Tab-separated table of C-alpha atoms in Angstrom:
chain	number	residue	atom	x	y	z
D	1	UNK	CA	35.903	-11.982	-5.769
D	2	UNK	CA	35.059	-15.445	-4.887
D	3	UNK	CA	34.414	-16.222	-1.294
D	4	UNK	CA	35.425	-19.181	0.276
D	5	UNK	CA	32.698	-21.512	1.640
D	6	UNK	CA	33.959	-22.363	4.849
D	7	UNK	CA	34.972	-18.419	5.553
D	8	UNK	CA	31.503	-16.998	5.034
D	9	UNK	CA	29.826	-17.598	7.902
D	10	UNK	CA	32.694	-16.547	10.343
D	11	UNK	CA	33.385	-13.286	8.403
D	12	UNK	CA	30.165	-11.538	7.813
D	13	UNK	CA	26.421	-11.867	8.629
D	14	UNK	CA	24.361	-14.406	7.193
D	15	UNK	CA	21.996	-14.243	4.260
D	16	UNK	CA	19.085	-13.863	6.211
D	17	UNK	CA	20.473	-10.568	7.915
D	18	UNK	CA	21.892	-9.229	4.810
D	19	UNK	CA	18.503	-8.966	3.534
D	20	UNK	CA	16.643	-7.325	6.591
D	21	UNK	CA	19.658	-4.963	6.886
D	22	UNK	CA	19.104	-3.769	3.327
D	23	UNK	CA	15.564	-3.696	3.654
D	24	UNK	CA	15.666	-1.849	6.807
D	25	UNK	CA	18.356	1.043	5.311
D	26	UNK	CA	16.193	1.561	2.081
D	27	UNK	CA	12.823	1.004	3.845
D	28	UNK	CA	13.132	3.636	6.438
D	29	UNK	CA	15.066	6.030	4.043
D	30	UNK	CA	12.453	5.866	1.127
D	31	UNK	CA	9.219	5.718	3.865
D	32	UNK	CA	10.572	9.125	5.242
D	33	UNK	CA	10.778	10.452	1.461
D	34	UNK	CA	7.169	9.070	0.865
D	35	UNK	CA	5.396	10.841	4.005
D	36	UNK	CA	7.336	14.543	2.544
D	37	UNK	CA	6.017	13.397	-0.867
D	38	UNK	CA	2.720	12.737	0.707
D	39	UNK	CA	2.767	15.815	2.146
D	40	UNK	CA	3.176	18.138	-0.907
D	41	UNK	CA	-0.522	17.025	-1.858
D	42	UNK	CA	-1.981	13.888	-1.071
D	43	UNK	CA	-2.540	14.217	2.457
D	44	UNK	CA	-4.121	17.512	2.151
D	45	UNK	CA	-6.538	16.290	-0.482
D	46	UNK	CA	-7.345	13.656	1.726
D	47	UNK	CA	-8.303	16.236	4.169
D	48	UNK	CA	-10.327	17.944	2.287
D	49	UNK	CA	-12.556	14.638	0.507
D	50	UNK	CA	-13.076	14.178	4.438
D	51	UNK	CA	-14.586	17.946	4.954
D	52	UNK	CA	-16.902	16.414	2.474
D	53	UNK	CA	-17.350	13.291	3.623
D	54	UNK	CA	-18.238	14.541	7.008
D	55	UNK	CA	-20.483	17.102	5.410
D	56	UNK	CA	-22.475	14.642	3.433
D	57	UNK	CA	-23.044	12.705	7.014
D	58	UNK	CA	-23.965	15.697	8.727
D	59	UNK	CA	-26.534	16.642	6.628
D	60	UNK	CA	-28.956	13.992	7.431
D	61	UNK	CA	-28.589	13.991	11.000
D	62	UNK	CA	-29.561	17.623	10.728
D	63	UNK	CA	-32.706	16.898	8.760
D	64	UNK	CA	-33.912	14.459	11.217
D	65	UNK	CA	-33.238	16.822	13.994
D	66	UNK	CA	-35.302	19.403	12.194
D	67	UNK	CA	-38.180	16.927	11.968
D	68	UNK	CA	-38.336	15.942	14.877
D	69	UNK	CA	-38.207	19.594	16.349
D	70	UNK	CA	-41.262	20.093	14.113
D	71	UNK	CA	-43.145	17.300	16.114
D	72	UNK	CA	-42.200	18.694	19.007
D	73	UNK	CA	-43.343	22.069	18.390
D	74	UNK	CA	-47.083	20.680	17.452
D	75	UNK	CA	-47.337	18.875	20.409
D	76	UNK	CA	-46.685	22.162	22.536
D	77	UNK	CA	-48.496	21.019	25.574
D	78	UNK	CA	-46.325	17.756	25.797
D	79	UNK	CA	-42.973	20.145	25.882
D	80	UNK	CA	-41.695	18.390	28.962
D	81	UNK	CA	-42.549	15.033	28.068
D	82	UNK	CA	-41.230	15.383	24.421
D	83	UNK	CA	-37.508	17.012	24.810
D	84	UNK	CA	-35.458	14.387	26.423
D	85	UNK	CA	-37.230	11.635	24.193
D	86	UNK	CA	-36.143	13.804	20.874
D	87	UNK	CA	-32.543	14.674	22.119
D	88	UNK	CA	-31.707	11.109	22.857
D	89	UNK	CA	-32.963	9.990	19.447
D	90	UNK	CA	-30.659	12.834	17.471
D	91	UNK	CA	-27.675	11.854	19.804
D	92	UNK	CA	-28.301	8.010	18.995
D	93	UNK	CA	-28.814	8.753	15.439
D	94	UNK	CA	-25.482	10.874	15.495
D	95	UNK	CA	-23.385	8.299	17.244
D	96	UNK	CA	-24.570	5.710	15.098
D	97	UNK	CA	-23.466	7.630	11.428
D	98	UNK	CA	-20.065	8.328	13.530
D	99	UNK	CA	-19.662	4.782	13.682
D	100	UNK	CA	-20.426	4.652	10.204
D	101	UNK	CA	-17.574	7.200	9.508
D	102	UNK	CA	-14.477	6.511	11.398
D	103	UNK	CA	-15.517	2.243	11.894
D	104	UNK	CA	-15.035	2.292	15.537
D	105	UNK	CA	-12.360	2.383	17.846
D	106	UNK	CA	-9.209	4.101	18.420
D	107	UNK	CA	-7.868	6.469	16.048
D	108	UNK	CA	-5.049	9.090	16.204
D	109	UNK	CA	-5.483	12.275	16.912
D	110	UNK	CA	-5.234	15.274	13.917
D	111	UNK	CA	-2.165	16.781	13.720
D	112	UNK	CA	0.880	15.479	14.960
D	113	UNK	CA	-0.460	12.355	16.307
D	114	UNK	CA	-2.236	11.540	12.834
D	115	UNK	CA	1.237	12.143	10.951
D	116	UNK	CA	3.039	10.265	13.480
D	117	UNK	CA	1.071	7.070	12.764
D	118	UNK	CA	1.499	7.998	8.962
D	119	UNK	CA	5.059	7.669	9.022
D	120	UNK	CA	4.946	4.517	10.893
D	121	UNK	CA	2.736	3.171	8.495
D	122	UNK	CA	4.957	4.529	6.015
D	123	UNK	CA	7.986	2.821	6.986
D	124	UNK	CA	6.758	-0.319	7.692
D	125	UNK	CA	5.175	-0.757	4.039
D	126	UNK	CA	8.604	0.624	2.798
D	127	UNK	CA	10.463	-1.930	4.847
D	128	UNK	CA	7.815	-4.761	3.858
D	129	UNK	CA	8.232	-3.923	-0.057
D	130	UNK	CA	12.089	-3.234	0.741
D	131	UNK	CA	12.200	-6.994	2.180
D	132	UNK	CA	10.291	-8.746	-0.814
D	133	UNK	CA	12.948	-6.605	-2.894
D	134	UNK	CA	16.189	-7.446	-1.233
D	135	UNK	CA	14.955	-11.368	-0.988
D	136	UNK	CA	14.560	-11.211	-4.964
D	137	UNK	CA	17.725	-10.064	-5.522
D	138	UNK	CA	19.107	-12.180	-3.214
D	139	UNK	CA	17.204	-15.268	-5.004
D	140	UNK	CA	18.310	-13.566	-8.523
D	141	UNK	CA	21.815	-13.651	-7.339
D	142	UNK	CA	22.988	-11.262	-10.353
D	143	UNK	CA	25.841	-8.320	-9.185
D	144	UNK	CA	23.342	-5.343	-8.667
D	145	UNK	CA	23.822	-1.158	-8.624
D	146	UNK	CA	21.907	1.554	-7.770
D	147	UNK	CA	20.834	1.591	-11.169
D	148	UNK	CA	19.547	-1.976	-11.584
D	149	UNK	CA	17.664	-1.351	-8.397
D	150	UNK	CA	16.385	1.543	-10.243
D	151	UNK	CA	14.842	-0.921	-13.024
D	152	UNK	CA	13.474	-3.243	-10.098
D	153	UNK	CA	12.103	-0.433	-8.490
D	154	UNK	CA	10.273	0.837	-11.474
D	155	UNK	CA	8.964	-3.110	-12.036
D	156	UNK	CA	7.796	-3.070	-8.554
D	157	UNK	CA	5.814	0.554	-9.123
D	158	UNK	CA	3.873	-1.607	-12.165
D	159	UNK	CA	3.691	-4.330	-9.939
D	160	UNK	CA	2.478	-2.617	-6.697
D	161	UNK	CA	0.783	0.206	-7.775
D	162	UNK	CA	0.258	0.736	-11.495
D	163	UNK	CA	-1.436	-2.730	-12.263
D	164	UNK	CA	-4.202	-2.513	-8.888
D	165	UNK	CA	-4.875	1.161	-9.861
D	166	UNK	CA	-6.133	0.158	-13.245
D	167	UNK	CA	-8.867	-1.567	-12.082
D	168	UNK	CA	-8.897	0.014	-8.300
D	169	UNK	CA	-7.793	3.814	-8.639
D	170	UNK	CA	-6.633	5.135	-5.198
D	171	UNK	CA	-9.356	6.526	-4.016
D	172	UNK	CA	-10.727	9.314	-1.770
D	173	UNK	CA	-12.577	8.984	1.413
D	174	UNK	CA	-16.341	9.050	1.080
D	175	UNK	CA	-16.096	6.976	-2.470
D	176	UNK	CA	-19.013	4.115	-2.811
D	177	UNK	CA	-16.779	0.976	-3.453
D	178	UNK	CA	-17.356	-3.012	-3.418
D	179	UNK	CA	-16.723	-4.926	-0.109
D	180	UNK	CA	-13.577	-4.459	0.940
D	181	UNK	CA	-12.135	-8.195	1.007
D	182	UNK	CA	-13.307	-8.748	-2.410
D	183	UNK	CA	-11.099	-5.326	-3.632
D	184	UNK	CA	-8.040	-6.781	-1.735
D	185	UNK	CA	-8.157	-10.162	-2.838
D	186	UNK	CA	-8.365	-8.697	-6.346
D	187	UNK	CA	-5.522	-6.448	-5.721
D	188	UNK	CA	-3.193	-8.983	-4.611
D	189	UNK	CA	-3.880	-11.347	-7.705
D	190	UNK	CA	-3.476	-8.621	-10.081
D	191	UNK	CA	-0.013	-8.013	-8.267
D	192	UNK	CA	0.934	-11.434	-8.406
D	193	UNK	CA	-0.354	-11.714	-11.871
D	194	UNK	CA	1.611	-8.936	-13.315
D	195	UNK	CA	4.864	-9.957	-11.256
D	196	UNK	CA	5.038	-13.221	-12.744
D	197	UNK	CA	4.092	-11.757	-16.397
D	198	UNK	CA	6.988	-9.183	-15.868
D	199	UNK	CA	9.564	-11.667	-14.712
D	200	UNK	CA	8.589	-14.207	-17.470
D	201	UNK	CA	8.695	-10.976	-19.937
D	202	UNK	CA	12.479	-10.379	-18.499
D	203	UNK	CA	13.987	-13.607	-18.508
D	204	UNK	CA	12.335	-16.645	-20.750
D	205	UNK	CA	13.730	-17.106	-23.540
D	206	UNK	CA	10.625	-19.122	-25.317
D	207	UNK	CA	8.533	-16.389	-27.451
D	208	UNK	CA	5.556	-19.051	-26.357
D	209	UNK	CA	6.325	-18.055	-22.731
D	210	UNK	CA	6.725	-14.333	-23.453
D	211	UNK	CA	3.148	-14.711	-25.152
D	212	UNK	CA	1.722	-16.419	-22.480
D	213	UNK	CA	3.200	-13.392	-20.265
D	214	UNK	CA	0.989	-11.133	-22.374
D	215	UNK	CA	-1.873	-13.015	-21.535
D	216	UNK	CA	-1.380	-13.057	-17.825
D	217	UNK	CA	-0.670	-9.233	-17.690
D	218	UNK	CA	-4.101	-8.368	-19.175
D	219	UNK	CA	-6.064	-11.147	-17.233
D	220	UNK	CA	-6.949	-9.493	-14.027
D	221	UNK	CA	-8.293	-6.400	-16.004
D	222	UNK	CA	-10.473	-9.141	-18.522
D	223	UNK	CA	-11.980	-10.689	-15.459
D	224	UNK	CA	-12.250	-6.557	-13.849
D	225	UNK	CA	-12.048	-5.269	-10.328
D	226	UNK	CA	-14.996	-5.712	-7.881
D	227	UNK	CA	-17.366	-2.984	-8.286
D	228	UNK	CA	-19.716	-1.137	-5.979
D	229	UNK	CA	-23.794	-1.661	-6.715
D	230	UNK	CA	-23.713	2.267	-7.166
D	231	UNK	CA	-21.168	4.399	-8.030
D	232	UNK	CA	-20.541	7.752	-6.245
D	233	UNK	CA	-18.685	9.592	-4.395
D	234	UNK	CA	-19.364	12.750	-2.083
D	235	UNK	CA	-15.898	14.791	-3.130
D	236	UNK	CA	-16.039	16.636	-6.771
D	237	UNK	CA	-14.631	14.522	-9.820
D	238	UNK	CA	-11.692	17.127	-10.243
D	239	UNK	CA	-10.576	16.425	-6.820
D	240	UNK	CA	-10.463	12.962	-7.174
D	241	UNK	CA	-8.744	12.719	-10.762
D	242	UNK	CA	-6.200	15.488	-9.042
D	243	UNK	CA	-5.593	12.783	-6.222
D	244	UNK	CA	-4.635	10.089	-8.585
D	245	UNK	CA	-2.205	11.666	-10.289
D	246	UNK	CA	-0.983	13.201	-6.988
D	247	UNK	CA	-0.795	9.818	-5.593
D	248	UNK	CA	0.751	8.296	-8.779
D	249	UNK	CA	3.654	11.104	-8.861
D	250	UNK	CA	3.844	10.109	-4.876
D	251	UNK	CA	4.334	6.417	-5.237
D	252	UNK	CA	6.345	6.772	-8.030
D	253	UNK	CA	9.413	8.681	-6.765
D	254	UNK	CA	9.072	5.969	-3.788
D	255	UNK	CA	9.347	3.310	-5.841
D	256	UNK	CA	12.402	4.712	-7.559
D	257	UNK	CA	13.958	5.580	-4.307
D	258	UNK	CA	13.190	2.282	-2.896
D	259	UNK	CA	14.655	0.519	-5.627
D	260	UNK	CA	17.705	2.449	-6.155
D	261	UNK	CA	18.525	2.383	-2.546
D	262	UNK	CA	17.804	-1.389	-2.203
D	263	UNK	CA	19.842	-2.426	-5.173
D	264	UNK	CA	22.736	-0.041	-3.696
D	265	UNK	CA	22.586	-1.294	-0.143
D	266	UNK	CA	22.265	-4.813	-1.329
D	267	UNK	CA	25.803	-4.373	-3.349
D	268	UNK	CA	27.422	-3.058	-0.229
D	269	UNK	CA	26.260	-5.894	2.030
D	270	UNK	CA	27.232	-8.378	-0.480
D	271	UNK	CA	30.155	-7.410	-1.406
D	272	UNK	CA	32.515	-10.273	-1.134
D	273	UNK	CA	34.954	-9.138	1.625
M	18	UNK	CA	26.212	-25.252	-31.875
M	19	UNK	CA	27.373	-22.188	-29.777
M	20	UNK	CA	30.250	-23.114	-27.822
M	21	UNK	CA	28.863	-23.502	-23.954
M	22	UNK	CA	30.050	-20.162	-22.077
M	23	UNK	CA	30.923	-20.664	-18.560
M	24	UNK	CA	29.380	-18.564	-16.037
M	25	UNK	CA	31.536	-16.672	-13.967
M	26	UNK	CA	31.608	-18.047	-10.194
M	27	UNK	CA	31.782	-14.852	-8.404
M	28	UNK	CA	28.774	-13.491	-9.808
M	29	UNK	CA	26.617	-16.105	-7.495
M	30	UNK	CA	28.878	-17.133	-4.681
M	31	UNK	CA	25.340	-18.906	-2.744
M	32	UNK	CA	24.176	-21.941	-3.698
M	33	UNK	CA	20.200	-21.837	-4.267
M	34	UNK	CA	20.156	-24.194	-1.207
M	35	UNK	CA	21.695	-21.699	1.247
M	36	UNK	CA	19.550	-18.855	0.388
M	37	UNK	CA	16.376	-20.264	-0.858
M	38	UNK	CA	15.086	-20.329	3.520
M	39	UNK	CA	16.526	-16.785	4.496
M	40	UNK	CA	15.006	-15.420	1.791
M	41	UNK	CA	12.132	-16.947	1.871
M	42	UNK	CA	12.101	-16.170	5.484
M	43	UNK	CA	12.872	-12.229	4.864
M	44	UNK	CA	10.049	-12.190	2.114
M	45	UNK	CA	7.733	-13.606	4.868
M	46	UNK	CA	8.365	-10.833	7.419
M	47	UNK	CA	8.222	-8.164	4.334
M	48	UNK	CA	4.329	-9.550	3.995
M	49	UNK	CA	3.617	-9.605	7.594
M	50	UNK	CA	4.498	-5.813	7.793
M	51	UNK	CA	3.149	-4.954	4.493
M	52	UNK	CA	-0.307	-6.823	5.670
M	53	UNK	CA	-0.075	-4.747	8.875
M	54	UNK	CA	0.097	-1.355	7.218
M	55	UNK	CA	-2.215	-1.966	4.342
M	56	UNK	CA	-4.157	-4.757	4.612
M	57	UNK	CA	-5.226	-5.735	8.271
M	58	UNK	CA	-9.132	-5.483	9.136
M	59	UNK	CA	-8.332	-4.452	12.562
M	60	UNK	CA	-9.634	-1.189	13.403
M	61	UNK	CA	-7.002	0.659	15.445
M	62	UNK	CA	-4.201	-0.352	12.695
M	63	UNK	CA	-6.732	0.601	10.091
M	64	UNK	CA	-7.591	4.132	11.634
M	65	UNK	CA	-3.699	4.276	12.520
M	66	UNK	CA	-2.586	3.627	8.685
M	67	UNK	CA	-5.420	5.161	6.871
M	68	UNK	CA	-3.324	8.138	5.191
M	69	UNK	CA	-0.950	5.335	4.077
M	70	UNK	CA	-3.267	3.005	2.838
M	71	UNK	CA	-5.266	5.184	0.807
M	72	UNK	CA	-2.060	7.206	-0.751
M	73	UNK	CA	-0.334	3.605	-1.584
M	74	UNK	CA	-3.463	2.675	-3.449
M	75	UNK	CA	-4.626	-0.083	-1.320
M	76	UNK	CA	-8.047	-1.414	-0.930
M	77	UNK	CA	-9.861	1.036	1.829
M	78	UNK	CA	-13.147	0.987	3.886
C-alpha cells in the first residue's frame, strides 16, 4: 500500500510520534510484566541478601560497643563522665556504617512505596529500551510483525543482558565489586560491541565482515570486566547463583514480551492508511 | 550476472532522510530514560531504582 508522500503528514502522526506511541505501549506493558516476574523470585532474593548485608554491618558495631563497655566497667569511678562519651562514639559509628550501606539520601520506605518506585523504574527502563528498539525498526524499514519482534527481543536480550552478564553477573546487595563507573563503562562498551557484531552477522554479505563480527563479540570478554581487588560477598554463594538464574529468566521473559509487543505495535502504527 | 531484483516500494515508504532525525531523537529520549533508571549516580534515583537495577543486571553500588 504505497502512501503518497504529500498525504502522509496530514493523514497520520509523524515518524517520531509513531515511535513514541509504539514504545510507550510496549514499554508500559512489558515493564508491568517484568515487575510481576521479579516478584516471583528476584526481589525476594534481594531482600534476603539485604538481611545478610545488614547483619554483617551490625556485627562490627556491636563488637565496637562491647569494647567500650569493657573499658567503661574497668574505670568504674568515672562512670558518669564515661557514659555519654561511649554512647556518642557508638552512635557515630552506627551512623557512619548506616551511610555506607544506604549511600545516604532519600530512599523509599519498605513495602508499597518501594514497590511503587520499582514499577516506575521498570517502566522507565522498558520504555527506554522500547524507544531504541522502535527507532531501530523504523530505520531498518522492513515490515515486521510480533514474530519478527520476538527475534529482535531475543537479540536485544543477548545485547543488554547476556553479554554484559558474562563479565558482570547480576549481583546481590553486599557483593564486593570494582568501582561502579568502571563497571558501567565496561557494560556499555560490551552492549555496544555485541549489538554491532549481531547486526553485522545478520545483515552483512561479506565473509570478512562476518569474521570481524565474531572477533568483535569476543573482544570485551578478552579484555575482561573490571574486577574488585578482593572478591567477597556476605550472602551465601548458593543465593547468588539462584539470583543469576532468577534474573536471567525474568529478563528473558521481559525481552521476548518487549520485542513482540514493539514489533506488533510498530506494524500497527506504520501500516499505511 | 544475476538480474537486479527490484525492491518493492511499499516496504520502505519513507526515505532515510525523513526518518533519520525522528529515529535518532526517539533513541536519544530512550537513552535518557535508561540512564535515569539504570546508570544515574544521583543517590535518590539510585535508591528508587535499586531493585530494578539489581534485577536488570545494571552495575550497582
